[in-house]
Amino acid sequence: MTTDLDDEIDRSDPEGEIARRADAYRNWGRWGEDDVLGTLNFIDDAKRVAAAGLVREGRVVSLSQRFDTDGPQKGWRRRTNPVHTMTDTGTDAERANQGFPHGMGGADDVIAMPLQCSTQWDGLGHIFDHGNAWNGRRAGDVVTSDGDLVTGIEHAAAVVVSRGVLLDVGRHLEPATGELPDGYPITAADLDACIQAQGPSATVGRGDIVLVRTGQYTRARREGWGDYAGGPAPGLSITTAGWLSRTEIAAIATDTWGFEVRPNEFDVPAFQPLHQIVIPNLGLTIGEMWNLDELAEACAEQGRWDFLLSAPPLPITGAVGSPINPVALL
């Protein structure tokens, strides 16, 4: 079922609002009982061939934040910024204490980090709805102390290459600054109006990967991270669940920490309700903390908003998320 629900929200009933949308847009069984990819199934070979034809200048734009200690994380739920440590250095080489023959020396390093501390994908095992994981499986049968035994992020390693579409909602709604205010809920009407304003190259359809720029990342890099990680933010409204279903997109990513609007749209305690709808029920892959600024400038300069996007996760066996360096090729 892909009919949009009424945009009105009962702000006193997050559980009911989540349930109504989860029931309306659930994709369980759509790709078979053994499916591990969800909406990534919308990407097929023909889609990739067509996307490759969008490369006209050979320009490559990285859409990743840096992975270093100057990141947004503040330790919530043990999410820290990356810790990079050198295990062999040029100093060791100069002192010839590495044990190599004939004057050879080298450098080596190691990094320790949560998999969702910077630019990343949420895997299908990341969020559950009342104990249910993607495709109706029980959460405890999917993710254990050994990792995601069913829908681990490694299954998507050779999948996430498709047509990308940038919707610069920040620039569309706030042309003077290009930045939406924190707490602004992006609606389906906002997304459609942005597409219309940007023109035919911004049309969104089956198998596309949609990137939504709010401008919050721009503001955070200018003014300091502040509460970027977990604090107030512009983002998608819970009412966009129908749009996300109807368009049959393969995945979606934003330049914010949490993808959806924060605070969430309720007068009683709620936490990331749109995640609870779209990951375990639609099977939608979500990306967060993407750096979309250079891409936005490039798209505005060229007057086109679609491109070849390559954004595969690291094939970390059993992981429920993955750091990435997505690249747009224009």
Coordinates of C-alpha atoms in Angstrom, one line a residue, residues 33-316:
E33 CA 11.3 -14.3 2.9
D34 CA 15.0 -14.6 2.7
D35 CA 15.7 -11.0 1.6
V36 CA 18.6 -9.1 3.2
L37 CA 18.6 -5.9 1.0
G38 CA 15.2 -4.2 1.4
T39 CA 14.8 -1.2 -0.9
L40 CA 18.3 -1.6 -2.3
N41 CA 16.6 -4.3 -4.5
F42 CA 15.2 -1.4 -6.5
I43 CA 18.8 -0.9 -8.0
D44 CA 19.2 -3.1 -11.0
D45 CA 21.8 -3.4 -13.8
A46 CA 19.9 -1.2 -16.1
K47 CA 19.7 1.5 -13.4
R48 CA 23.5 1.5 -13.0
V49 CA 24.1 1.6 -16.8
A50 CA 21.8 4.7 -17.0
A51 CA 23.5 6.3 -14.0
A52 CA 26.9 5.8 -15.6
G53 CA 25.7 7.9 -18.5
L54 CA 25.4 10.9 -16.2
V55 CA 29.2 11.2 -16.0
R56 CA 30.0 14.0 -18.4
E57 CA 33.0 15.9 -16.9
G58 CA 34.7 13.2 -14.9
R59 CA 34.5 15.4 -11.8
V60 CA 34.6 13.4 -8.6
V61 CA 33.2 14.9 -5.3
S62 CA 33.7 13.2 -2.0
L63 CA 30.7 13.4 0.2
S64 CA 32.4 12.4 3.4
Q65 CA 33.3 14.2 6.6
R66 CA 36.8 13.7 7.9
F67 CA 37.4 10.8 10.2
D68 CA 39.4 12.3 13.0
T69 CA 39.1 13.5 16.6
D70 CA 37.7 16.8 15.5
G71 CA 34.3 15.2 14.9
P72 CA 30.8 15.7 16.2
Q73 CA 30.5 12.8 18.7
K74 CA 30.2 13.4 22.4
G75 CA 30.1 9.9 23.8
W76 CA 26.3 9.2 23.7
R77 CA 25.8 5.5 23.9
R78 CA 29.6 5.0 23.6
R79 CA 29.8 6.8 20.3
T80 CA 33.1 8.6 20.2
N81 CA 35.1 10.2 17.5
P82 CA 37.8 8.1 15.7
V83 CA 41.0 7.5 17.5
H84 CA 43.9 7.2 15.0
T85 CA 47.2 5.7 16.4
M86 CA 50.5 5.2 14.6
T87 CA 52.1 1.8 15.3
D88 CA 55.2 2.5 13.1
T89 CA 56.6 5.9 12.3
G90 CA 59.3 7.7 10.3
T91 CA 61.1 8.2 13.6
D92 CA 61.3 4.5 14.0
A93 CA 62.6 4.2 10.5
E94 CA 65.3 6.8 11.1
R95 CA 66.5 5.0 14.2
A96 CA 66.5 1.7 12.3
N97 CA 64.7 -0.1 15.1
Q98 CA 62.0 -1.8 13.0
G99 CA 64.0 -4.8 12.1
F100 CA 64.0 -4.5 8.3
P101 CA 67.1 -5.2 6.3
H102 CA 69.1 -2.9 3.9
G103 CA 67.8 0.4 5.3
M104 CA 64.1 -0.2 4.6
G105 CA 61.6 1.5 6.8
G106 CA 57.9 2.0 6.9
A107 CA 54.8 3.5 8.7
D108 CA 51.7 1.7 9.9
D109 CA 48.6 2.8 11.8
V110 CA 45.4 1.6 13.4
I111 CA 42.0 3.3 13.9
A112 CA 39.4 2.6 16.6
M113 CA 35.9 4.0 16.1
P114 CA 32.2 3.3 16.3
L115 CA 31.0 2.4 12.9
Q116 CA 28.4 5.2 13.0
C117 CA 30.6 8.1 14.3
S118 CA 30.9 9.9 11.0
T119 CA 29.6 9.7 7.4
Q120 CA 27.8 6.3 7.4
W121 CA 25.0 4.0 6.4
D122 CA 22.5 2.6 8.8
G123 CA 22.2 -1.1 8.1
L124 CA 18.9 -3.0 8.2
G125 CA 19.8 -4.5 11.5
H126 CA 20.2 -1.1 13.2
I127 CA 16.6 -0.4 14.2
F128 CA 13.8 -2.7 15.4
D129 CA 10.0 -2.1 15.7
H130 CA 8.5 -3.8 18.8
G131 CA 11.1 -6.5 18.6
N132 CA 10.8 -7.0 14.9
A133 CA 13.7 -6.6 12.4
W134 CA 13.5 -6.1 8.7
N135 CA 11.2 -8.6 6.9
G136 CA 9.3 -9.6 10.0
R137 CA 12.2 -11.5 11.7
R138 CA 12.5 -11.4 15.4
A139 CA 15.3 -9.0 16.5
G140 CA 17.0 -11.5 18.7
D141 CA 17.3 -14.0 15.8
V142 CA 18.9 -11.4 13.7
V143 CA 21.4 -9.5 15.9
T144 CA 23.2 -11.2 18.7
S145 CA 26.5 -10.7 20.4
D146 CA 28.1 -12.2 17.3
G147 CA 26.7 -9.4 15.1
D148 CA 23.9 -9.2 12.5
L149 CA 23.7 -12.8 11.5
V150 CA 21.1 -12.2 8.7
T151 CA 21.2 -8.7 7.3
G152 CA 24.8 -7.7 8.0
I153 CA 26.1 -4.7 6.1
E154 CA 28.4 -6.9 4.1
H155 CA 25.5 -8.0 1.9
A156 CA 25.3 -4.5 0.5
A157 CA 29.0 -4.2 -0.4
A158 CA 28.5 -4.6 -4.2
V159 CA 25.1 -3.0 -4.4
V160 CA 25.1 0.7 -3.5
V161 CA 26.0 2.2 -6.9
S162 CA 23.1 4.0 -8.6
R163 CA 21.7 7.3 -9.8
G164 CA 22.1 9.9 -7.1
V165 CA 19.8 12.9 -6.8
L166 CA 20.6 15.9 -4.6
L167 CA 17.6 17.8 -3.2
D168 CA 19.0 21.0 -1.8
V169 CA 16.1 21.8 0.4
G170 CA 18.2 24.2 2.5
R171 CA 18.9 26.3 -0.6
H172 CA 15.3 26.0 -1.9
L173 CA 13.6 27.1 1.3
E174 CA 16.2 29.5 2.6
P175 CA 17.8 31.0 -0.5
A176 CA 19.5 33.8 1.5
T177 CA 21.5 31.4 3.8
G178 CA 21.0 27.9 2.3
E179 CA 20.4 26.6 5.8
L180 CA 17.2 25.4 7.4
P181 CA 16.6 26.3 11.1
D182 CA 17.0 23.5 13.7
G183 CA 13.7 21.8 14.3
Y184 CA 12.3 22.4 10.8
P185 CA 10.3 19.3 9.7
I186 CA 10.8 18.7 6.0
T187 CA 7.5 17.5 4.5
A188 CA 6.7 15.6 1.3
A189 CA 5.4 18.9 -0.1
D190 CA 8.8 20.5 0.6
L191 CA 10.6 17.7 -1.2
D192 CA 8.2 17.9 -4.2
A193 CA 8.5 21.6 -4.4
C194 CA 12.3 21.4 -4.3
I195 CA 12.2 18.9 -7.2
Q196 CA 10.0 21.2 -9.2
A197 CA 12.2 24.2 -8.5
Q198 CA 15.4 22.3 -9.5
G199 CA 14.0 20.9 -12.7
P200 CA 13.7 17.6 -14.5
S201 CA 17.2 16.4 -13.5
A202 CA 15.9 16.3 -9.9
T203 CA 13.1 14.0 -10.6
V204 CA 13.1 11.1 -8.2
G205 CA 12.2 7.5 -9.0
R206 CA 12.7 3.8 -8.5
G207 CA 16.2 2.8 -7.5
D208 CA 17.5 6.4 -7.0
I209 CA 19.6 7.3 -4.0
V210 CA 18.3 10.6 -2.7
L211 CA 20.6 13.1 -0.8
V212 CA 18.8 15.8 1.2
R213 CA 20.9 18.9 2.1
T214 CA 19.5 20.9 5.0
G215 CA 22.5 23.1 5.5
Q216 CA 23.0 22.1 9.1
Y217 CA 26.4 20.6 8.4
T218 CA 27.5 23.9 6.8
R219 CA 26.4 25.7 10.0
A220 CA 28.1 23.3 12.3
R221 CA 31.4 23.5 10.5
R222 CA 31.3 27.3 10.6
E223 CA 30.1 27.8 14.2
G224 CA 31.4 24.6 15.8
W225 CA 29.8 21.2 16.3
G226 CA 27.7 22.2 19.4
D227 CA 24.8 19.8 19.7
Y228 CA 25.0 18.6 16.1
A229 CA 25.2 15.0 17.5
G230 CA 21.8 14.3 18.9
G231 CA 20.6 17.9 19.4
P232 CA 17.9 19.9 17.5
A233 CA 18.1 19.6 13.8
P234 CA 16.2 20.1 10.6
G235 CA 15.2 16.8 9.1
L236 CA 12.5 14.7 7.5
S237 CA 9.0 14.7 9.1
I238 CA 7.4 11.5 10.1
T239 CA 4.8 12.4 7.5
T240 CA 7.3 11.7 4.7
A241 CA 7.0 8.0 5.2
G242 CA 4.5 7.8 2.4
W243 CA 6.7 9.7 0.1
L244 CA 9.7 7.5 0.9
S245 CA 7.5 4.5 0.1
R246 CA 5.7 5.9 -3.0
T247 CA 8.9 7.0 -4.8
E248 CA 10.5 3.5 -4.5
I249 CA 13.9 5.1 -3.8
A250 CA 16.7 2.7 -2.9
A251 CA 18.3 4.7 -0.1
I252 CA 18.4 8.2 1.3
A253 CA 21.0 10.3 3.2
T254 CA 21.2 13.7 4.8
D255 CA 23.8 16.1 6.1
T256 CA 22.5 15.8 9.7
W257 CA 23.3 13.4 12.6
G258 CA 19.9 11.8 12.7
F259 CA 18.1 12.1 9.3
E260 CA 14.8 13.1 10.8
V261 CA 13.7 16.3 12.4
R262 CA 14.8 16.9 16.0
P263 CA 13.1 17.4 18.4
N264 CA 10.8 14.7 17.0
E265 CA 7.3 15.9 16.3
F266 CA 5.5 14.9 19.5
D267 CA 4.6 16.5 22.8
V268 CA 5.4 13.3 24.8
P269 CA 8.6 11.3 24.8
A270 CA 9.6 10.0 21.4
F271 CA 12.8 9.0 19.8
Q272 CA 13.5 8.7 16.1
P273 CA 10.0 7.5 15.0
L274 CA 10.8 7.7 11.3
H275 CA 13.7 5.4 11.8
Q276 CA 11.3 2.9 13.5
I277 CA 9.0 3.1 10.5
V278 CA 11.3 3.0 7.5
I279 CA 14.3 0.7 8.5
P280 CA 12.5 -2.4 9.9
N281 CA 9.3 -2.0 8.0
L282 CA 10.1 -0.4 4.6
G283 CA 13.6 -1.9 4.5
L284 CA 15.1 1.5 3.6
T285 CA 18.8 2.2 3.9
I286 CA 19.5 5.5 5.6
G287 CA 22.7 7.6 5.5
E288 CA 23.7 10.3 7.9
M289 CA 26.4 13.0 8.4
W290 CA 27.1 13.3 4.7
N291 CA 29.0 16.4 3.6
L292 CA 26.9 17.7 0.7
D293 CA 28.2 21.2 0.4
E294 CA 30.7 20.9 -2.5
L295 CA 28.2 18.7 -4.4
A296 CA 25.5 21.4 -3.9
E297 CA 27.8 24.0 -5.4
A298 CA 28.8 21.7 -8.3
C299 CA 25.2 20.9 -9.1
A300 CA 24.1 24.5 -8.9
E301 CA 27.0 25.5 -11.3
Q302 CA 26.0 22.9 -13.8
G303 CA 22.3 23.3 -13.5
R304 CA 21.7 19.6 -13.0
W305 CA 21.1 17.6 -9.8
D306 CA 21.6 14.0 -10.8
F307 CA 24.9 12.0 -11.0
L308 CA 26.5 8.6 -10.7
L309 CA 26.8 7.8 -7.0
S310 CA 29.1 5.2 -5.6
A311 CA 28.6 4.6 -1.8
P312 CA 29.3 1.0 -0.9
P313 CA 29.7 0.1 2.8
L314 CA 32.8 -1.7 4.1
P315 CA 32.0 -5.4 4.1
I316 CA 32.3 -5.7 7.9

